[in-house]
PDB file of C-alpha atoms in Angstrom:
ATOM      1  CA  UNK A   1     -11.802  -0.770 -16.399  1.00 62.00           C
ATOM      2  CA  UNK A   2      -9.655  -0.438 -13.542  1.00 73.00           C
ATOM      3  CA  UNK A   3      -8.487   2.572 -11.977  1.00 87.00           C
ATOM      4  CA  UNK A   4      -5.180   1.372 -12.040  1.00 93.00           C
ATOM      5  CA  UNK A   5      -3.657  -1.356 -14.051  1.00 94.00           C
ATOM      6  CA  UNK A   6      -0.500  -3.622 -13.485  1.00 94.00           C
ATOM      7  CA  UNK A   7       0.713  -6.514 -15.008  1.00 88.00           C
ATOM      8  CA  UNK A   8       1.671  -8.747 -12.230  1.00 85.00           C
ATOM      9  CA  UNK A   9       4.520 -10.931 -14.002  1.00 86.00           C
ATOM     10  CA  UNK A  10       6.140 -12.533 -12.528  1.00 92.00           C
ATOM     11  CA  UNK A  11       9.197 -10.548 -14.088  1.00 95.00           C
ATOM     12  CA  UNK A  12      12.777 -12.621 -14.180  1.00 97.00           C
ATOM     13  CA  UNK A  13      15.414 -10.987 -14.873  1.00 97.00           C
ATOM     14  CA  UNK A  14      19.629 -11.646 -15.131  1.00 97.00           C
ATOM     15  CA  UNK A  15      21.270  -9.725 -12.563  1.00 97.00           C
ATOM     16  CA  UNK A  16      22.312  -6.664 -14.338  1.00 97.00           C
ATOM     17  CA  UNK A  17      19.609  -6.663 -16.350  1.00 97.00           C
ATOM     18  CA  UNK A  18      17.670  -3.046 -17.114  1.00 97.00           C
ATOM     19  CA  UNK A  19      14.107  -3.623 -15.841  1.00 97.00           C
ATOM     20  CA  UNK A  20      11.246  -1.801 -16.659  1.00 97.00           C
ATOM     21  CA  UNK A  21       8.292  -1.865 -14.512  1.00 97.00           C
ATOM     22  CA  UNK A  22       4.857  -0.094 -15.844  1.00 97.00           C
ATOM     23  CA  UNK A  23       1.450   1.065 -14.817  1.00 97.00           C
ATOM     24  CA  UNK A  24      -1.582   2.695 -16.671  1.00 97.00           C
ATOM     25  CA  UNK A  25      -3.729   4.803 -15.237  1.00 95.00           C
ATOM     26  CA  UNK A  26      -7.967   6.234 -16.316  1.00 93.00           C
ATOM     27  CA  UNK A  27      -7.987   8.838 -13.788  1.00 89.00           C
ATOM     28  CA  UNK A  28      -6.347  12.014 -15.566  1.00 89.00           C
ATOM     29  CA  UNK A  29      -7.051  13.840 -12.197  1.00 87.00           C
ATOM     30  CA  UNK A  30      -4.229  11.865 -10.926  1.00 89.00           C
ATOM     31  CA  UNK A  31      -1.009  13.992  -9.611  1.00 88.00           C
ATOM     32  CA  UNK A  32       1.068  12.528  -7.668  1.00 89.00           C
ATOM     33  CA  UNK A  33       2.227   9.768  -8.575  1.00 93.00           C
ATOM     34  CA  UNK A  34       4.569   6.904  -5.975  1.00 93.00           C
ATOM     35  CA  UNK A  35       6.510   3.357  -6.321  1.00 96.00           C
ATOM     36  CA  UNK A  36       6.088   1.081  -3.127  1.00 96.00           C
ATOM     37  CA  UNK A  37       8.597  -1.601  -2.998  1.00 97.00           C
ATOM     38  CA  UNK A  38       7.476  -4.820  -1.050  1.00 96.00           C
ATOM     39  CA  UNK A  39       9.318  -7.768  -0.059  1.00 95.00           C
ATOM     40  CA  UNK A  40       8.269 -11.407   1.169  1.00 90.00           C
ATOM     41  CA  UNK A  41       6.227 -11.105   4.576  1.00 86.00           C
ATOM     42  CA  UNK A  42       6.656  -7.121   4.969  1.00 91.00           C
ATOM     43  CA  UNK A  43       4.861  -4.245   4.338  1.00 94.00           C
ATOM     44  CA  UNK A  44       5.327  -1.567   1.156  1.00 95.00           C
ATOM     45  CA  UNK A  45       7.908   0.764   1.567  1.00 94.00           C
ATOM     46  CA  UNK A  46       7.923   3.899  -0.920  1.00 93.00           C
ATOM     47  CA  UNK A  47      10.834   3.735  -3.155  1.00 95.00           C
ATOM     48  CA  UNK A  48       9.844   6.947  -5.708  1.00 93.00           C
ATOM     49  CA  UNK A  49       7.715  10.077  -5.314  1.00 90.00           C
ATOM     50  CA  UNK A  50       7.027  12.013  -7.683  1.00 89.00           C
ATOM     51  CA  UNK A  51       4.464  14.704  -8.692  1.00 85.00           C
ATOM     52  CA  UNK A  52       2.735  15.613 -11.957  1.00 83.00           C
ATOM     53  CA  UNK A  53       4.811  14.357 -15.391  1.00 84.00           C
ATOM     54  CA  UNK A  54       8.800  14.108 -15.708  1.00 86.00           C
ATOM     55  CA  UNK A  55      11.419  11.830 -14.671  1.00 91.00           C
ATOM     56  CA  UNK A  56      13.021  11.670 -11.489  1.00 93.00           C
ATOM     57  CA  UNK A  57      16.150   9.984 -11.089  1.00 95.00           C
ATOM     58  CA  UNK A  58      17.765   8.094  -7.757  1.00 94.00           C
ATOM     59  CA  UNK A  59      20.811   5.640  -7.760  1.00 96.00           C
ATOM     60  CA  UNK A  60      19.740   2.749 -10.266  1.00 97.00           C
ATOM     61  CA  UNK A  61      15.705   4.099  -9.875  1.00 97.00           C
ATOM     62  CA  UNK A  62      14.104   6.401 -12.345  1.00 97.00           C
ATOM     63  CA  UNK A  63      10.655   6.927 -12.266  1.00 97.00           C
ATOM     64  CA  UNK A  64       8.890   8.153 -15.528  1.00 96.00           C
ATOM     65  CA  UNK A  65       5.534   9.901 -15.785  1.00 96.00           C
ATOM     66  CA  UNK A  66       3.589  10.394 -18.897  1.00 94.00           C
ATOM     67  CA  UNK A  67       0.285  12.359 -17.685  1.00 92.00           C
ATOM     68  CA  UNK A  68      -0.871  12.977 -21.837  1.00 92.00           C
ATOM     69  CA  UNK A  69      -0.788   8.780 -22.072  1.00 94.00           C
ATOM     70  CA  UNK A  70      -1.765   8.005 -18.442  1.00 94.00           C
ATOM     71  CA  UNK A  71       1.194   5.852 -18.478  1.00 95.00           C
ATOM     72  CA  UNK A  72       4.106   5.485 -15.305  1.00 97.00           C
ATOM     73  CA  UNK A  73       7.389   3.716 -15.277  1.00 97.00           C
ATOM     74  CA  UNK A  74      10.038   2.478 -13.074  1.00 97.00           C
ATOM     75  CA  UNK A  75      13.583   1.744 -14.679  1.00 97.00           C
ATOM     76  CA  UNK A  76      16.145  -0.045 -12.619  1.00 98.00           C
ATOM     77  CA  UNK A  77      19.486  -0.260 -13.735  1.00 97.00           C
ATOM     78  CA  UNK A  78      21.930  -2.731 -13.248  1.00 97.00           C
ATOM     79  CA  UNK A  79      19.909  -4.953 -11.144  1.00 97.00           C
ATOM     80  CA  UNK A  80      20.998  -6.848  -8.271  1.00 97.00           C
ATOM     81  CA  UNK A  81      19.806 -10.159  -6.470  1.00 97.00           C
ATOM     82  CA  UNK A  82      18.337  -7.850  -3.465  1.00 97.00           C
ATOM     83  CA  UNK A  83      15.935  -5.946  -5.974  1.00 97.00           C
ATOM     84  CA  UNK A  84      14.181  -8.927  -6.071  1.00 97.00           C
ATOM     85  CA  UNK A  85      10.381  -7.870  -4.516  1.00 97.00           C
ATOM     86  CA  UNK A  86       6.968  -7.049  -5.494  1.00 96.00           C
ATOM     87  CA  UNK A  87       7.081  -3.292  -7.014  1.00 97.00           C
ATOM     88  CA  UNK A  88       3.424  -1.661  -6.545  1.00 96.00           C
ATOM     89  CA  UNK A  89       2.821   1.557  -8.230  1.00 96.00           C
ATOM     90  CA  UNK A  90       0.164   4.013  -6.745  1.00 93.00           C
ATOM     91  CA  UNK A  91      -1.494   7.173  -7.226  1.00 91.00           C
ATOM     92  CA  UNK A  92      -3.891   9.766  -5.243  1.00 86.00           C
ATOM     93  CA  UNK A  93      -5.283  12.947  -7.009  1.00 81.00           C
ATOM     94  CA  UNK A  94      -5.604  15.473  -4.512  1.00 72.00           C
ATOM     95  CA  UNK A  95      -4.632  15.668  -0.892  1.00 55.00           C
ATOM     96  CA  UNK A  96      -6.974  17.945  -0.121  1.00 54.00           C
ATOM     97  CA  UNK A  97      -9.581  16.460   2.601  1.00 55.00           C
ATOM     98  CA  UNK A  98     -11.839  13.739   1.236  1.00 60.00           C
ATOM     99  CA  UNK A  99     -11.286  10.252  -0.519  1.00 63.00           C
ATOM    100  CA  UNK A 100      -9.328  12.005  -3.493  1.00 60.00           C
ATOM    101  CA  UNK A 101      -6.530  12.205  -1.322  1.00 72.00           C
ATOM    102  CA  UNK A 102      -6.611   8.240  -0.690  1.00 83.00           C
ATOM    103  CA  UNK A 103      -3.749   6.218  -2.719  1.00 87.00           C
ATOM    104  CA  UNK A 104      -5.219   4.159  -5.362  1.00 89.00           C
ATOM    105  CA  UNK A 105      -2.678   0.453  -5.959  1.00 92.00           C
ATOM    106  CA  UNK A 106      -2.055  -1.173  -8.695  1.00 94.00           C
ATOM    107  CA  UNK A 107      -2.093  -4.764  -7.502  1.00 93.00           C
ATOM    108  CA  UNK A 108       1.668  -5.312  -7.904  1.00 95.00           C
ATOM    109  CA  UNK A 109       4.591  -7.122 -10.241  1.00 96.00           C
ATOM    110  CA  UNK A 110       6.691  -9.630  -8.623  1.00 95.00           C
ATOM    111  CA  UNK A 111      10.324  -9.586 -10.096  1.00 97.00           C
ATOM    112  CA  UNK A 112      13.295 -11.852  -9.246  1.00 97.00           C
ATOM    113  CA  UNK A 113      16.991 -10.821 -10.224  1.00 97.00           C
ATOM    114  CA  UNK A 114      18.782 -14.115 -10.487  1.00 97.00           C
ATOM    115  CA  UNK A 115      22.475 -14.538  -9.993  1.00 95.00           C
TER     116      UNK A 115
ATOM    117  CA  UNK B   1      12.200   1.268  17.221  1.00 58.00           C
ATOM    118  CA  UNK B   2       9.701   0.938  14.234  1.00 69.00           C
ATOM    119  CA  UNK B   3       7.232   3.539  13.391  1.00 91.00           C
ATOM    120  CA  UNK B   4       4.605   1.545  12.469  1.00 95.00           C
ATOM    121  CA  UNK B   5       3.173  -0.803  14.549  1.00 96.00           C
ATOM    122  CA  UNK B   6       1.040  -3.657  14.274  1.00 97.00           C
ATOM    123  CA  UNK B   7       0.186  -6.699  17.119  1.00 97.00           C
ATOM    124  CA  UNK B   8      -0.252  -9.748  16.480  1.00 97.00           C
ATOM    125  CA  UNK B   9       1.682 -10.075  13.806  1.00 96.00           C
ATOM    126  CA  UNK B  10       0.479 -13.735  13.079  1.00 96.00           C
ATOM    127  CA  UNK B  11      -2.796 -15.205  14.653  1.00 97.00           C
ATOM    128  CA  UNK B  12      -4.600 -18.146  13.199  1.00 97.00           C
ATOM    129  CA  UNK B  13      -8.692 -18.506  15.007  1.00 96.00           C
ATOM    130  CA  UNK B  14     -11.763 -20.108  13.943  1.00 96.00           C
ATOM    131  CA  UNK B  15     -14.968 -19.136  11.981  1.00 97.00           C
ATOM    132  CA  UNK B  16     -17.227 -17.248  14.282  1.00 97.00           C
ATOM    133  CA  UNK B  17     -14.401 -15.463  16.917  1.00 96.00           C
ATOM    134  CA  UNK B  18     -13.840 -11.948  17.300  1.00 96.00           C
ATOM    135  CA  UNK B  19     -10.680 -10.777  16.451  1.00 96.00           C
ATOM    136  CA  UNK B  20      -8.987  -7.480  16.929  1.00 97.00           C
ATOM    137  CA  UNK B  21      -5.826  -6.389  15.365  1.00 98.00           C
ATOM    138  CA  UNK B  22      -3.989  -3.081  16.418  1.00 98.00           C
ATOM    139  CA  UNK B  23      -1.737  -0.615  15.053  1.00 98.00           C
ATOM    140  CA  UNK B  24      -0.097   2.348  16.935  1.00 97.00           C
ATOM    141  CA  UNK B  25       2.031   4.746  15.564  1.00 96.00           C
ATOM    142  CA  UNK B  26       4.863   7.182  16.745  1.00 95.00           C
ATOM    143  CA  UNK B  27       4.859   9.242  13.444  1.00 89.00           C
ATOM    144  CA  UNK B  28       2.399  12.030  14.926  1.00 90.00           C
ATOM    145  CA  UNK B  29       0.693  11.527  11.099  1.00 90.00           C
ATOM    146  CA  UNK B  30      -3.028  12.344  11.639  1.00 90.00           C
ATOM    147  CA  UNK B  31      -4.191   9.586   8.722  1.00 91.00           C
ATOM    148  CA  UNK B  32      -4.156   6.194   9.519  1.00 94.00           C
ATOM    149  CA  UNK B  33      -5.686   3.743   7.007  1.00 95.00           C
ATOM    150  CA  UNK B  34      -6.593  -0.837   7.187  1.00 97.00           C
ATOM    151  CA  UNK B  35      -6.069  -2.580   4.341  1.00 97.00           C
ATOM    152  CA  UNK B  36      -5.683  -6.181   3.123  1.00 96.00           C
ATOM    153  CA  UNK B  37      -3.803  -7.815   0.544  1.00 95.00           C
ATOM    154  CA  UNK B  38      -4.721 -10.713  -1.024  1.00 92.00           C
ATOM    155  CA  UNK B  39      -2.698 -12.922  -3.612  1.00 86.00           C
ATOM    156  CA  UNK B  40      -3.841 -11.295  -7.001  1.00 83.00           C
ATOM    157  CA  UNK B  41      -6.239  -9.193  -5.814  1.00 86.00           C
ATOM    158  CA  UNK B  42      -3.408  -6.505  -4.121  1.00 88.00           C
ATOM    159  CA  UNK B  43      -4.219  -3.589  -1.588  1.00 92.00           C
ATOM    160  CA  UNK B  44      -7.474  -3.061  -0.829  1.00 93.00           C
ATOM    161  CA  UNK B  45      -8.901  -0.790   1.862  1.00 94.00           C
ATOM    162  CA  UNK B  46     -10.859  -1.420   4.021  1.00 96.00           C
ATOM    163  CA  UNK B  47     -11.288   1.748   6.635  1.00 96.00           C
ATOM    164  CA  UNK B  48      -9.136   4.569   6.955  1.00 94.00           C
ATOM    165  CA  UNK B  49      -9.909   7.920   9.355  1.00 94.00           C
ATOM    166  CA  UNK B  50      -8.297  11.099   9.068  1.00 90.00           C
ATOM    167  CA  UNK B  51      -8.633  12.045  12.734  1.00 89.00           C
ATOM    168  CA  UNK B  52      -9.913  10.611  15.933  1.00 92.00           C
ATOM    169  CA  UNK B  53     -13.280  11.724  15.506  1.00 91.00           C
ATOM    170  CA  UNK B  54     -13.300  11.277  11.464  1.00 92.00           C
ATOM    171  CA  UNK B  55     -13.678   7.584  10.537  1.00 95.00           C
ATOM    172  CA  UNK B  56     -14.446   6.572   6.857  1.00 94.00           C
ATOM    173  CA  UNK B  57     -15.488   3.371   4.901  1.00 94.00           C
ATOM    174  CA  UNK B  58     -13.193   2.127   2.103  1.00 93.00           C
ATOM    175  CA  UNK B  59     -14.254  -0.269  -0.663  1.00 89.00           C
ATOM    176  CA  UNK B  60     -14.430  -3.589   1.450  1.00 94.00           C
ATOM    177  CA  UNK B  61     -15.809  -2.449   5.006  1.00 95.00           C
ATOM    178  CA  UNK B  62     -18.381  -5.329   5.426  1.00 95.00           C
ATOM    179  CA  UNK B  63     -17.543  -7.856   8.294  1.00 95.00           C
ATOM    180  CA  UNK B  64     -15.080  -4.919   9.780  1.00 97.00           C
ATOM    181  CA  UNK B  65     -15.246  -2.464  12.434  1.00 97.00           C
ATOM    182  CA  UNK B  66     -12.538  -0.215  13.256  1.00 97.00           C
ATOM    183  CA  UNK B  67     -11.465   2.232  16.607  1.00 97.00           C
ATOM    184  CA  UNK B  68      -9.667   5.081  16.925  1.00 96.00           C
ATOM    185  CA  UNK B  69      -8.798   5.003  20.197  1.00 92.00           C
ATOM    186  CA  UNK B  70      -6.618   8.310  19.972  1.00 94.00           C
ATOM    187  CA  UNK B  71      -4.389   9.770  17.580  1.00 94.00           C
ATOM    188  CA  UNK B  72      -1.764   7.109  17.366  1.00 96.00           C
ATOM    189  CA  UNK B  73      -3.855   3.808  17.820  1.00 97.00           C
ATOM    190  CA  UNK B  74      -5.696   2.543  15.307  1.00 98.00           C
ATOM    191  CA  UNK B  75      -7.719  -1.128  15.404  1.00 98.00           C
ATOM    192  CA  UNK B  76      -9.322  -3.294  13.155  1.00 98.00           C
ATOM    193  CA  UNK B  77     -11.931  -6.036  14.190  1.00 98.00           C
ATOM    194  CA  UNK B  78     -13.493  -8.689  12.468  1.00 96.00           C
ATOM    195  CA  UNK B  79     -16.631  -9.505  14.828  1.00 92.00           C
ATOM    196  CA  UNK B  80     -17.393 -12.661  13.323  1.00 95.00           C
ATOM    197  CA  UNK B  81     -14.467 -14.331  11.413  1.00 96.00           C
ATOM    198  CA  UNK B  82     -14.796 -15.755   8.671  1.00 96.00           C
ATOM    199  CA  UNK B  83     -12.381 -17.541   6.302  1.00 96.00           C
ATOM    200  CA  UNK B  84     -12.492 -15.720   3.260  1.00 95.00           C
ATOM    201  CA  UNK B  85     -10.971 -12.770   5.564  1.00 97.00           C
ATOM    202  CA  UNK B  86      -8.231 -14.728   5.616  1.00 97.00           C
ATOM    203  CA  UNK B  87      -5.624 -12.666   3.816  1.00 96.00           C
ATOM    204  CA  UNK B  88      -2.442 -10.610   5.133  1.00 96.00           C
ATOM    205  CA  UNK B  89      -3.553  -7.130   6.705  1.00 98.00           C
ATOM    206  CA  UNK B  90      -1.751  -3.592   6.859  1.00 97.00           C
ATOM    207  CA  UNK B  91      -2.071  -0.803   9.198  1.00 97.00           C
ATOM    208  CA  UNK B  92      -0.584   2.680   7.032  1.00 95.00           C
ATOM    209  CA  UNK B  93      -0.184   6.317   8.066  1.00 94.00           C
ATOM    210  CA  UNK B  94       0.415   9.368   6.506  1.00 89.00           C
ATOM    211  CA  UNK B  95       0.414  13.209   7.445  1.00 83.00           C
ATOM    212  CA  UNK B  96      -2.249  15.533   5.898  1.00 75.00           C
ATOM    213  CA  UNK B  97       0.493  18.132   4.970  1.00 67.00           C
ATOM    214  CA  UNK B  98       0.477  18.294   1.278  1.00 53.00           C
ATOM    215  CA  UNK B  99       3.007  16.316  -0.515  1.00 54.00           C
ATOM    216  CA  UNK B 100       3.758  13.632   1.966  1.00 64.00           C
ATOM    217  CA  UNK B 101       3.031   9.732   1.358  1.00 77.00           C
ATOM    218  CA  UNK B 102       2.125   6.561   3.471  1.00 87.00           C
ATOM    219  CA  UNK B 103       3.835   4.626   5.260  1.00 91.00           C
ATOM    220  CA  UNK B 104       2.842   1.143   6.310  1.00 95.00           C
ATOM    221  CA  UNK B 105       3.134  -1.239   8.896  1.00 96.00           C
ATOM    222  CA  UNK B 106       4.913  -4.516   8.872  1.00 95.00           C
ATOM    223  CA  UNK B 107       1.735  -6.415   8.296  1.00 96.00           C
ATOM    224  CA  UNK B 108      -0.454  -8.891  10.762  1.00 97.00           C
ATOM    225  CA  UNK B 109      -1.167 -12.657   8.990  1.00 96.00           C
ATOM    226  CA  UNK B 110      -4.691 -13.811   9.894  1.00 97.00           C
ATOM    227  CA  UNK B 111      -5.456 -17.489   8.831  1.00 97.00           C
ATOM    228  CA  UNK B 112      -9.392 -17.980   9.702  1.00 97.00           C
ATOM    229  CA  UNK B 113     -10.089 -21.691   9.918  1.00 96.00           C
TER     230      UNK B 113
END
């Protein structure tokens, strides 16, 4: 099993649409908890951050953490044509010295908001 | 002026050269990390060092080398190409200050013929 799963889609979507983006998780050591956003030919930029289990809400973006099911979300609301990208979720357990602090990927889910 | 980074950003060679890519940064982040990403496969990494003189092996080092030639410069080199290492590659920092995340570089596009 994985460290990290993620279904890769591809996700389409109606603009407007609420989209739901998941990852699962075996490593209950796992803290803190990120969403990378990527588009065509660039690198990942982080999107959400957040740290142990909760929501955490920004604009359309909420990012869910269940730590009991080893279980992450990302909810976008009202999607738009430009939130079309590759959404990678990621994870590191400690960042205290060593490879626990290392980001583990999930290998990424392509969604496109049509018009 | 980006933060991140990374020259060339496209280079196509043959089986057998020596290529180098390089990454600088202007973050003052002491981590910097290689990976590559691959169509299905995602991020994978490949080296990452947490200072100059602390340089670690990720989970596909083999046909890689890596320098870090000072706190903000960071390369990766492939001393015998092949093309299975063909594959889109990412230079990433990040601070070792608890709490803070990584932040990548625009990416370099090797095609190994």
């Amino acid at each position: 099993q994985k460290e990290v799963e993620q279904d890769p889609g591809p996700l389409s979507v109606p603009e407007g649409a609420i989209v739901s983006l998941n990852c699962t998780y075996s490593n209950s050591a796992f803290q803190y908890f990120m969403w990378y956003r990527q588009y065509s030919r660039k690198g990942p930029e982080l999107l959400m951050y957040t740290y142990s289990s909760g929501n955490k809400e920004d604009g359309r973006f909420t990012a869910q953490v269940d730590k009991s099911s080893k279980y992450i979300s990302l909810f976008i609301r009202d999607s738009q044509p430009s939130d079309s990208a590759t959404y990678l979720c990621a994870m590191y357990s400690s960042n205290y010295g060593g490879s626990q602090g290392n980001l583990i990927f999930g290998k990424g889910t392509k969604l496109s908001v049509k018009p | 002026d980006a933060d991140v980074t990374q020259t060339p950003r496209n280079r196509i060679t043959k089986t057998g050269k020596r290529i180098m890519l390089e990454c600088s940064q202007t973050k003052g982040h002491d981590r910097m990390y290689w990976y590559r990403q691959d169509p299905g496969l995602g991020l994978r990494l490949i080296y990452y060092s947490f200072d100059v003189k602390d340089i670690n092996k990720g989970e596909i080092s083999d046909g890689y080398s890596v320098s870090r030639q000072a706190q903000a410069k960071f390369s990766l080199s492939l001393e015998s190409a092949i093309p299975n290492q063909t594959a889109l590659y990412f230079c990433a920092t990040r601070n070792s200050g608890g709490g803070d995340t990584q932040y990548f570089g625009p990416g370099t596009r090797l095609t190994v013929l």
